[in-house]
Amino acid sequence: MGLTITEKILANHIKEGKPEKGKEIGIKIDQTLTQDATGTMAYLQFEAMNVPKVKTELSVSYVDHNTVQIGFENADDHRYLKTIAAKYGIMYSRAGNGICHQVHLERFGKPGKTLLGSDSHTPTGGGIGMLAIGAGGLDVAVAMAGGPFYITYPKVIKINLMGKLRPWVSAKDVILKVLEIFTVKGNVGTVFEYGGEGVKTLSVPDRATITNMGAECGVTTSVFPSDEITKEFLKTQGRESDWITLSADEDAIYDKIVDINLSDLEPLAATPHSPGNIKKVRELKGIDVDQVCIGSCTNSSYTDLMTVAYILKDKKTYQNVSFVVAPGSKQVFENITINGGFSELLSSGARFAESACGFCIGNSQSPQSAGVSLRTSNRNFEGRSGTKDAQVYLVSPETAAAAVITGKFTDPRDLEKLGIKYPKIAMPKKFYVDDSMFITPLKDGKTVKIYRGPNIGEPPRSTPMPELITGVVTIKVGDKITTDHIIPAGARMKYRSNVPKYSEFVFEMIDPKFHERAKKIQQTGKQNIIVAGVSYGQGSSREHAAICPMYLGVKAVIAKSMERIHKANLVNFGIIPLTFKNEKDYDMIDQNDELEIPDVHSFLKKGKTMIVRNKTKDKQFEVTYDLSEREKQILLSGGTLNFMGKKE
Ligand code: MIC
Ligand code: SF4
């Protein structure tokens, strides 16, 4: 029987468990990446594991999220990360070198390898044929210490690409189409594997744009074959020797095959406030635009920026538009400069931001009140831009460029009427490469002294799971609550290394009083319980969406359904993830209801369901849990760090 690409890579990496769909397996991780916002906590946890050096083939620590440096916190964290990297054998990518996913694709991604990253967009690496997965920082720390990474053996859906994109339609439109088909929920435990003739028409940056935003569908990862195009890309980076050929067997069996004809696609946009709200750009025609931001790990490559530069050649930014460009990496920045793109963009009126996450995470360039912002990034959750009532649309670089010229939502194909031809940008034969912003770790880092600024605290630990959870529903939220809702990034992100301070902002956007209420309940000795609708914990891998609630005494989340990374993070920090057996029971719970979950240990050991008593309503209902034996043990021990301590 033939194998899919996913099955081939997994077969080479499986360490525990059997390749049976839906069952937990442990895989060997070849490479890891962290970024600073999740990395500080990940390395604090790694330190607690007492391992002298990372055990992976390659681990890279990127600084790209918290680079605004208002106050001492960011810079102190950077210095901590730098000393950790030197001591433990980790490659350090300094602030200014670029966004982790873009840089990793350029300099380190290798087809056929596994990559685990403490960032949900790690699947960007799937564009080069890696099995690249996003996870919480603690899971990445475990992988750096040589432990396996656990996933559910996935279903594999083939996305069969046919035809060829027409001018003005690009990779972003392909992934927006995928989002229209699969939506942002219900895809947990699945890998999207791209195949078909159309694959040959897409460059590695195109493919990476597509795999990057697979994260928005909630899949485990997305992967493209490694072919001649992959080889060409590696050549441009002087890394041809990293190439291997990798494709699915002709007779590979997929759980489902979905056809997309690239020739039929047209410019699309994700409308506020979800990457899954897809509309055709022509349906949005004429909406006034206040801001256009080009960049982020989704669309900040050389070809993206050069395309925009050529569209804007001799044009000026419309006077009501603020036009921001953040090249994805120093390499992109340098190469668009060498090839004239930088000066074109500058002369058109672009405001250049540093090669970092910046606007995408809302720690700069927040739009005006109720402003319409067109962005080439991947998430448009409410408030993520830093302006709660901003209307953020996700679009291709071509659609973004059209709005820069006209000041309105414009189908980029209409630019032809203005005499603008579609620029087909080729990649240079060889990129100008300067790796001086990396710091290679010392061979022996034993004597390196770790720097810890005042912002860095001890990583908090959870407590063992009680036999009886006596709790209060501290908050009841609706469907599709993202980790941005649970714990905001943006201006608050600088407190990532300081959990007591950061915890003050849990659910800030939905209910700023949550923190006070949770603290009060915690002081009475009761547990806090979160009740939620479908797809709870969408979006980022940020484990603070579990750590901070844990710190405030949350012991259980009861939801209609939950997203993969967030669920794993809850387990890692000793919070039990439960789902309603009967979704209707959600309706009979209110905030402040007193709940009791008895016999937790015996239920966890025996069965698949638990009873929850609603003391306030004098009713009871059943909840289920989908937890492996390992996860149950972790919960009983009070989180992964306690569990690992016990095993030793
Ligand atoms: C994001 O895009 O939401 C982030 C910020 O990159 C997060 C990581 C974080 O919160 O630090 C992610 O995608 O995992
Ligand atoms: Fe950075 Fe945005 Fe990419 Fe997250 S999605 S890694 S914040 S650029």
XYZ file of C-alpha atoms and ligand atoms in Angstrom:
670
model
C 0.000 0.000 0.000
C 1.363 3.405 -0.960
C 2.114 6.100 1.578
C 1.337 9.789 1.840
C 4.154 12.288 2.515
C 2.868 12.615 6.074
C 2.975 8.863 6.632
C 6.482 8.657 5.210
C 7.882 11.331 7.502
C 6.023 9.943 10.510
C 7.279 6.418 9.785
C 10.843 7.736 9.949
C 10.246 9.497 13.242
C 7.827 7.399 15.269
C 9.213 6.501 18.703
C 6.144 5.479 20.664
C 2.768 4.085 19.751
C 1.443 2.603 16.523
C 0.529 4.336 13.272
C -3.204 4.033 13.859
C -5.414 6.990 13.056
C -6.770 8.708 16.124
C -4.257 7.068 18.508
C -1.495 8.965 20.275
C 2.043 8.577 18.954
C 5.350 10.031 20.141
C 7.677 11.293 17.410
C 11.327 12.279 17.328
C 11.873 15.943 16.680
C 14.867 16.883 14.495
C 14.683 20.660 14.751
C 13.029 23.115 17.111
C 12.356 26.794 16.914
C 11.229 29.231 19.547
C 10.422 32.901 19.357
C 11.016 35.321 22.206
C 7.394 35.737 23.337
C 6.943 32.032 23.969
C 10.650 31.266 24.218
C 11.504 32.826 27.568
C 9.003 30.595 29.351
C 10.030 27.582 27.236
C 13.674 28.025 28.240
C 12.809 28.588 31.903
C 11.055 25.228 31.703
C 13.969 23.704 29.804
C 16.331 24.870 32.569
C 14.112 23.125 35.117
C 14.739 19.848 33.230
C 18.455 19.926 34.098
C 19.712 18.829 30.694
C 23.234 20.101 29.897
C 22.671 20.646 26.155
C 19.870 20.421 23.607
C 19.575 16.982 22.045
C 18.071 17.966 18.703
C 19.917 18.218 15.372
C 19.239 21.949 15.453
C 17.444 24.319 17.793
C 17.050 27.989 16.959
C 15.945 30.792 19.268
C 14.482 33.723 17.325
C 13.805 37.219 18.589
C 11.005 38.670 16.489
C 7.869 39.301 18.557
C 8.758 41.604 21.441
C 11.069 43.980 19.648
C 9.372 47.285 20.417
C 11.352 47.708 23.636
C 9.247 50.233 25.480
C 10.639 49.692 28.957
C 13.398 47.331 29.972
C 11.433 44.071 29.772
C 11.980 43.096 26.122
C 15.701 43.846 26.106
C 16.193 41.936 29.344
C 14.386 38.936 27.888
C 16.540 39.095 24.745
C 19.661 39.011 26.868
C 18.327 36.048 28.852
C 17.623 34.192 25.582
C 21.081 34.986 24.239
C 22.851 33.570 27.275
C 20.594 30.501 27.313
C 21.397 29.847 23.642
C 25.135 30.103 24.231
C 24.964 27.772 27.220
C 22.738 25.050 25.855
C 23.846 24.755 22.213
C 21.084 26.773 20.553
C 21.472 28.978 17.483
C 20.439 32.545 18.381
C 18.795 34.782 15.798
C 19.115 38.372 16.958
C 16.352 40.962 16.844
C 16.458 42.455 13.361
C 17.224 39.167 11.617
C 13.582 38.571 10.873
C 10.456 36.596 11.630
C 11.179 33.053 12.788
C 9.174 31.246 10.094
C 10.544 33.249 7.183
C 14.132 32.976 8.425
C 13.822 29.292 9.214
C 12.531 28.602 5.714
C 15.431 30.526 4.217
C 18.292 29.190 6.286
C 17.420 25.913 8.036
C 14.293 24.143 6.750
C 15.032 20.672 5.355
C 12.618 18.425 3.476
C 11.742 15.210 5.289
C 12.694 16.506 8.744
C 10.433 17.200 11.701
C 10.300 20.702 13.154
C 8.551 21.623 16.390
C 8.062 25.310 17.106
C 6.595 27.253 19.987
C 4.490 29.194 17.546
C 1.331 28.135 15.777
C 2.642 29.146 12.339
C 5.517 26.686 12.456
C 3.753 24.731 9.630
C 5.242 27.372 7.310
C 8.070 24.818 7.066
C 5.635 22.485 5.290
C 6.269 24.647 2.224
C 9.714 23.106 1.962
C 8.521 19.550 2.674
C 9.050 19.396 6.431
C 6.575 18.014 8.911
C 6.482 21.248 10.878
C 4.185 21.486 13.886
C 3.283 24.253 16.328
C 3.108 23.523 20.047
C 3.249 25.105 23.470
C 6.668 26.113 24.783
C 6.774 23.299 27.321
C 6.381 20.671 24.585
C 9.203 22.318 22.670
C 11.349 22.320 25.827
C 10.704 18.580 26.206
C 11.733 18.029 22.566
C 14.941 20.034 23.117
C 15.647 17.782 26.080
C 15.356 14.785 23.728
C 11.814 13.729 24.615
C 9.253 12.746 21.990
C 6.470 15.014 20.889
C 3.010 13.493 21.147
C 0.327 13.903 18.533
C -2.757 12.042 17.483
C -1.843 9.947 14.439
C -3.509 12.206 11.894
C -6.057 11.826 9.156
C -4.581 13.064 5.887
C -6.615 15.135 3.462
C -5.193 15.646 0.004
C -5.739 19.042 -1.499
C -5.394 18.315 -5.166
C -4.302 21.436 -7.007
C -5.035 21.669 -10.712
C -4.457 24.393 -13.282
C -2.438 27.562 -12.773
C -3.126 30.846 -11.003
C -4.142 33.666 -13.282
C -2.419 37.072 -13.124
C -3.314 39.089 -9.997
C -4.328 35.944 -8.107
C -1.744 34.493 -5.732
C -0.972 32.014 -2.954
C -2.953 33.981 -0.366
C -6.073 33.487 -2.474
C -5.407 29.741 -2.530
C -5.287 29.459 1.255
C -8.289 31.772 1.633
C -10.141 29.359 -0.666
C -9.006 26.465 1.547
C -10.327 28.400 4.559
C -13.628 28.935 2.786
C -13.919 25.182 2.193
C -12.716 23.896 5.561
C -13.509 26.890 7.832
C -11.657 27.608 11.061
C -13.159 24.772 13.069
C -13.607 21.038 12.980
C -10.224 20.130 11.464
C -8.395 18.970 14.588
C -6.234 15.857 14.112
C -5.863 16.360 10.352
C -2.945 17.090 8.031
C -3.475 18.882 4.722
C -1.234 17.429 2.081
C -0.923 19.285 -1.205
C -0.527 17.433 -4.470
C -1.568 17.465 -8.109
C -0.215 19.167 -11.202
C -0.897 22.643 -9.829
C 1.797 22.197 -7.183
C 4.451 22.579 -9.880
C 3.262 26.111 -10.594
C 3.859 27.306 -7.025
C 7.199 28.515 -5.649
C 8.417 27.639 -2.149
C 7.355 31.058 -0.738
C 3.902 30.488 -2.306
C 3.705 27.065 -0.741
C 4.847 28.462 2.601
C 2.081 31.087 2.527
C -0.383 28.241 2.083
C 1.013 25.961 4.791
C 1.418 28.908 7.169
C -2.288 29.691 7.162
C -3.352 26.081 7.401
C -2.936 26.939 11.102
C -6.104 29.004 10.806
C -8.047 25.856 9.889
C -6.782 24.225 13.097
C -4.992 21.351 11.336
C -1.952 19.653 12.858
C 0.090 20.828 9.899
C 0.158 21.158 6.111
C 2.822 19.819 3.780
C 3.935 20.094 0.162
C 6.104 17.602 -1.709
C 9.812 18.312 -2.081
C 10.511 18.536 -5.810
C 12.633 20.384 -8.368
C 11.095 23.675 -7.262
C 12.159 22.985 -3.689
C 15.632 22.202 -4.985
C 15.762 25.477 -6.911
C 14.744 27.388 -3.797
C 17.412 25.698 -1.704
C 19.902 26.567 -4.450
C 19.014 30.256 -4.188
C 19.955 29.933 -0.525
C 23.199 28.069 -1.246
C 21.714 24.994 0.470
C 21.189 22.574 -2.377
C 22.784 19.785 -0.340
C 19.815 19.935 2.079
C 17.485 18.773 -0.686
C 15.884 15.354 -0.918
C 13.023 14.353 -3.145
C 9.814 13.586 -1.280
C 6.366 12.881 -2.623
C 3.344 10.732 -1.934
C 3.169 7.348 -3.609
C 0.836 7.099 -6.589
C -1.387 4.680 -4.691
C -1.296 6.558 -1.383
C -4.616 6.450 0.433
C -6.125 9.650 1.749
C -9.030 10.136 4.109
C -10.458 12.603 1.649
C -9.428 14.353 -1.562
C -10.538 17.885 -2.291
C -9.880 19.411 -5.715
C -9.032 23.065 -6.194
C -8.578 24.388 -9.696
C -6.113 27.246 -9.419
C -7.275 28.633 -12.768
C -10.757 29.212 -11.303
C -9.606 31.256 -8.321
C -10.062 34.987 -8.003
C -8.864 37.531 -5.409
C -10.392 36.794 -2.002
C -10.398 38.441 1.423
C -11.045 37.295 4.976
C -13.434 39.831 6.451
C -13.679 40.888 10.132
C -13.197 39.185 12.566
C -12.156 35.722 11.473
C -9.796 34.262 8.868
C -12.694 31.996 7.962
C -15.095 34.786 6.858
C -14.264 34.667 3.167
C -15.621 37.001 0.500
C -14.609 37.832 -3.058
C -12.683 41.091 -3.267
C -15.069 42.343 -5.950
C -17.931 42.032 -3.443
C -16.068 44.462 -1.172
C -15.243 46.908 -3.932
C -15.355 50.554 -2.969
C -14.988 50.246 0.818
C -12.710 53.077 2.005
C -9.380 51.874 3.333
C -7.426 53.642 6.084
C -4.411 51.422 6.440
C -2.531 48.831 4.390
C 0.074 46.604 6.067
C 2.288 44.279 4.095
C 4.355 41.747 5.973
C 4.056 39.079 8.708
C 5.171 35.464 8.401
C 2.514 34.829 5.757
C 3.359 37.220 2.944
C 6.632 39.001 3.515
C 8.916 37.177 1.098
C 11.120 38.702 -1.559
C 8.592 37.924 -4.301
C 5.678 39.341 -2.289
C 7.468 42.632 -1.694
C 8.920 42.950 -5.181
C 5.460 42.312 -6.643
C 4.069 45.178 -4.580
C 7.045 47.379 -5.466
C 6.466 46.830 -9.192
C 2.724 47.453 -8.913
C 3.471 50.711 -7.107
C 6.218 51.825 -9.492
C 5.802 55.557 -10.083
C 2.573 55.561 -8.057
C 1.947 57.343 -4.768
C 0.108 56.155 -1.680
C -3.467 57.473 -1.614
C -3.628 60.339 0.851
C -6.008 58.735 3.357
C -3.994 55.540 3.530
C -1.207 54.745 5.951
C 0.977 52.214 4.161
C 3.262 50.004 6.239
C 5.783 47.462 4.961
C 7.633 45.003 7.203
C 9.981 42.734 5.235
C 9.922 39.206 6.671
C 13.644 38.985 7.191
C 16.879 40.889 6.945
C 17.577 38.775 3.873
C 14.364 39.939 2.213
C 15.131 43.523 3.220
C 18.623 43.356 1.728
C 17.543 41.655 -1.470
C 14.698 44.055 -2.209
C 17.206 46.840 -1.609
C 19.752 45.362 -4.023
C 17.067 44.864 -6.661
C 15.458 48.280 -6.418
C 12.238 47.298 -4.608
C 13.047 49.195 -1.436
C 13.413 52.539 -3.199
C 10.234 51.993 -5.231
C 8.267 51.257 -2.074
C 9.818 54.146 -0.191
C 9.125 56.575 -2.967
C 5.527 55.392 -3.177
C 5.085 56.433 0.462
C 5.685 53.211 2.393
C 6.491 53.434 6.080
C 9.099 50.764 6.688
C 8.846 48.765 9.878
C 11.535 46.429 11.162
C 11.679 42.804 10.042
C 9.556 41.502 12.899
C 5.972 40.575 13.787
C 5.094 44.186 14.632
C 1.675 45.121 13.307
C 0.578 41.486 13.029
C 0.575 41.029 16.788
C -0.779 44.467 17.539
C 2.243 45.864 19.293
C 2.607 48.651 16.760
C 0.689 50.269 13.892
C -2.729 49.909 15.525
C -5.300 51.384 13.152
C -7.451 54.409 13.944
C -10.796 53.865 15.725
C -13.119 51.838 13.509
C -10.418 52.029 10.835
C -10.399 49.680 7.861
C -7.075 47.912 7.639
C -6.019 45.608 4.790
C -3.271 43.262 5.873
C -1.343 40.459 4.257
C -1.062 38.704 7.630
C -2.968 35.655 8.812
C -5.227 36.637 11.717
C -7.886 39.298 12.012
C -9.403 38.405 15.372
C -11.290 41.224 17.049
C -8.923 43.573 18.845
C -5.732 41.761 17.782
C -4.554 44.849 15.895
C -4.635 46.800 19.166
C -7.788 48.728 18.151
C -10.901 46.947 19.348
C -13.282 48.299 16.731
C -10.855 48.197 13.799
C -12.078 46.286 10.741
C -9.175 44.114 9.663
C -9.281 42.263 6.331
C -6.723 39.666 5.264
C -5.727 39.949 1.611
C -3.006 39.103 -0.888
C -0.107 41.496 -1.530
C -1.707 42.289 -4.911
C -5.034 43.293 -3.350
C -3.162 45.269 -0.683
C -1.168 47.136 -3.343
C -4.329 48.003 -5.264
C -5.783 49.664 -2.151
C -2.572 51.637 -1.614
C -3.131 53.268 -4.998
C -6.897 53.761 -4.939
C -7.585 54.156 -1.191
C -10.449 51.719 -1.621
C -11.020 47.989 -1.691
C -10.136 47.246 -5.305
C -10.012 44.012 -7.242
C -6.350 44.056 -8.323
C -7.388 42.845 -11.784
C -8.984 46.270 -12.237
C -5.515 47.838 -12.062
C -5.089 46.820 -15.694
C -7.665 49.522 -16.505
C -5.224 52.000 -14.964
C -2.537 50.711 -17.308
C -0.750 48.656 -14.662
C 0.485 45.287 -15.894
C 0.813 42.259 -13.646
C 4.457 41.936 -12.677
C 5.606 38.341 -12.685
C 8.526 38.429 -10.291
C 11.180 35.745 -10.494
C 13.380 34.847 -7.577
C 17.059 35.701 -7.969
C 19.260 32.775 -8.992
C 21.038 33.302 -5.724
C 19.924 35.488 -2.847
C 22.431 37.765 -1.188
C 22.939 35.927 2.090
C 24.541 37.360 5.215
C 24.243 35.206 8.325
C 25.950 37.651 10.658
C 22.786 38.199 12.717
C 22.936 34.617 13.940
C 25.084 33.762 16.928
C 26.350 30.205 16.767
C 26.368 28.520 20.185
C 29.576 27.724 21.990
C 30.877 24.150 21.761
C 30.965 24.027 25.517
C 28.676 26.505 27.206
C 29.103 25.263 30.773
C 30.678 28.458 32.036
C 28.127 30.819 30.484
C 26.307 32.783 33.168
C 22.594 33.118 32.505
C 21.370 36.700 32.637
C 18.022 37.227 34.356
C 16.437 40.665 34.371
C 13.855 41.703 36.957
C 11.032 40.840 34.533
C 11.884 37.148 34.615
C 10.185 35.028 37.232
C 10.144 31.331 38.058
C 7.771 29.332 35.861
C 4.784 28.553 38.076
C 3.761 24.939 38.614
C 0.307 23.530 38.947
C -0.963 21.401 41.807
C -2.043 17.741 41.576
C -5.604 17.167 40.411
C -7.946 17.003 43.428
C -10.347 14.081 43.770
C -13.214 16.554 44.041
C -13.263 19.764 42.037
C -15.455 22.250 43.891
C -15.643 25.229 41.679
C -17.405 28.266 40.389
C -18.060 29.172 36.751
C -15.868 32.248 36.692
C -16.751 33.001 33.105
C -19.029 31.595 30.416
C -17.911 32.455 26.900
C -19.310 31.738 23.439
C -17.976 30.037 20.306
C -14.571 30.424 18.651
C -12.816 32.044 21.594
C -9.223 32.597 20.499
C -6.115 32.630 22.646
C -5.999 36.354 21.835
C -9.278 36.632 23.786
C -7.952 34.495 26.636
C -4.699 36.386 27.075
C -3.931 39.333 24.806
C -0.555 39.841 23.153
C 0.113 43.337 21.738
C 0.941 45.879 24.405
C 0.602 43.247 27.156
C 3.049 40.804 25.613
C 6.057 42.255 27.375
C 4.929 40.533 30.569
C 5.325 37.041 29.130
C 8.155 36.236 31.543
C 6.250 37.607 34.515
C 3.198 35.406 35.017
C 1.741 37.173 38.106
C 1.680 40.472 36.195
C 0.534 38.995 32.862
C -2.316 37.142 34.606
C -3.969 40.473 35.352
C -4.972 40.560 31.677
C -6.693 37.177 31.347
C -9.911 37.660 29.326
C -9.226 41.408 29.370
C -10.986 41.921 26.047
C -14.147 40.063 27.031
C -14.384 40.776 30.733
C -11.718 42.952 32.375
C -13.020 41.979 35.836
C -12.229 38.287 35.303
C -8.886 38.491 37.013
C -10.288 40.039 40.215
C -13.164 37.583 40.356
C -10.910 34.598 39.800
C -8.543 35.743 42.546
C -11.411 36.144 45.009
C -12.735 32.663 44.263
C -9.233 31.252 44.531
C -8.861 32.810 47.992
C -11.960 30.984 49.205
C -10.220 27.684 48.371
C -12.556 26.942 45.470
C -11.477 26.208 41.909
C -12.228 28.411 38.931
C -13.991 26.777 35.986
C -14.272 28.167 32.448
C -17.308 27.254 30.340
C -17.050 27.729 26.573
C -18.679 27.030 23.213
C -17.171 25.430 20.095
C -13.532 25.622 19.040
C -12.238 27.067 22.308
C -8.576 28.161 22.179
C -8.279 28.862 18.462
C -5.245 30.619 17.098
C -1.892 30.879 18.727
C 0.216 28.308 20.542
C 0.709 30.672 23.453
C 0.798 28.532 26.554
C 0.137 31.579 28.691
C -3.503 31.016 27.739
C -3.167 28.012 30.048
C -0.425 29.171 32.457
C -2.131 32.412 33.475
C -5.559 30.825 34.093
C -3.738 28.089 36.045
C -2.018 30.762 38.109
C -5.453 32.217 38.886
C -6.708 28.833 40.097
C -8.536 27.530 37.020
C -8.702 23.737 37.245
C -11.191 22.796 34.523
C -12.427 24.046 31.163
C -15.752 22.677 29.939
C -16.327 23.448 26.263
C -18.342 22.210 23.305
C -15.038 21.566 21.501
C -11.412 22.577 21.828
C -8.441 23.228 19.544
C -5.401 20.929 19.554
C -2.564 23.135 20.804
C -4.626 24.821 23.475
C -5.940 21.521 24.772
C -2.369 20.176 25.016
C -1.320 23.332 26.852
C -4.167 22.942 29.359
C -3.016 19.401 30.116
C 0.612 20.520 30.419
C -0.441 22.971 33.102
C -2.770 20.691 35.014
C -6.122 22.046 33.810
C -8.565 19.333 32.812
C -10.093 19.856 29.328
C -13.658 18.536 29.305
C -16.305 18.613 26.605
C -20.071 18.503 26.956
C -21.499 15.095 26.123
C -24.698 16.840 25.197
C -24.057 20.342 23.859
C -27.463 21.515 25.119
C -26.158 21.315 28.688
C -24.108 24.421 27.896
C -27.379 26.369 27.974
C -28.222 25.424 31.531
C -25.045 26.901 33.007
C -24.594 30.508 33.992
C -21.650 32.494 35.206
C -21.239 32.198 39.011
C -22.960 28.787 39.133
C -21.329 26.489 41.658
C -20.173 23.238 40.061
C -18.837 20.052 41.561
C -16.923 17.358 39.712
C -16.629 14.353 42.048
C -14.407 11.256 41.868
C -12.108 12.824 39.306
C -9.307 10.298 39.865
C -11.432 7.213 39.566
C -13.231 8.568 36.506
C -9.915 9.445 34.881
C -8.617 5.947 35.553
C -11.739 4.125 34.410
C -13.813 5.777 31.814
C -14.476 8.354 29.146
C -17.069 10.469 30.934
C -17.510 12.348 34.208
C -20.478 13.748 36.051
C -20.687 17.470 36.772
C -23.164 18.626 39.404
C -24.536 22.101 39.025
C -25.265 22.878 42.672
C -26.795 26.248 41.919
C -29.289 24.806 39.439
C -29.642 21.492 41.261
C -28.968 19.566 38.075
C -26.242 17.362 36.754
C -24.796 16.632 33.334
C -22.161 14.470 31.701
C -18.873 15.579 30.208
C -16.392 13.587 28.151
C -12.647 13.779 27.728
C -10.333 12.598 25.031
C -7.099 12.015 26.899
C -4.332 9.469 26.419
C -3.044 7.482 29.419
C 0.004 9.751 29.439
C -2.152 12.878 29.562
C -4.222 11.453 32.414
C -1.060 10.838 34.418
C 0.115 14.381 33.695
C -3.181 15.788 34.951
C -3.117 13.676 38.088
C 0.436 14.869 38.822
C -0.530 18.509 38.292
C 1.112 19.219 34.950
C 4.046 18.109 32.842
C 6.839 19.557 34.975
C 5.562 17.700 38.060
C 5.008 14.562 35.969
C 8.562 14.649 34.603
C 9.919 15.173 38.118
C 8.029 12.084 39.262
C 9.319 9.905 36.437
C 12.973 10.584 37.342
C 0.416 34.742 16.934
O 0.525 34.906 15.733
O -0.675 34.755 17.529
C 1.683 34.529 17.755
C 1.898 35.754 18.566
O 2.768 34.374 16.885
C 1.500 33.278 18.612
C 2.591 33.025 19.568
C 2.560 33.875 20.803
O 1.488 34.193 21.307
O 3.646 34.212 21.284
C 1.291 32.002 17.798
O 0.877 32.070 16.676
O 1.491 30.908 18.339
Fe 4.582 36.846 14.144
Fe 2.198 37.359 13.148
Fe 3.542 35.307 12.278
Fe 2.529 35.254 14.754
S 1.390 35.338 12.844
S 4.600 34.621 14.112
S 2.759 37.410 15.328
S 4.123 37.450 12.058
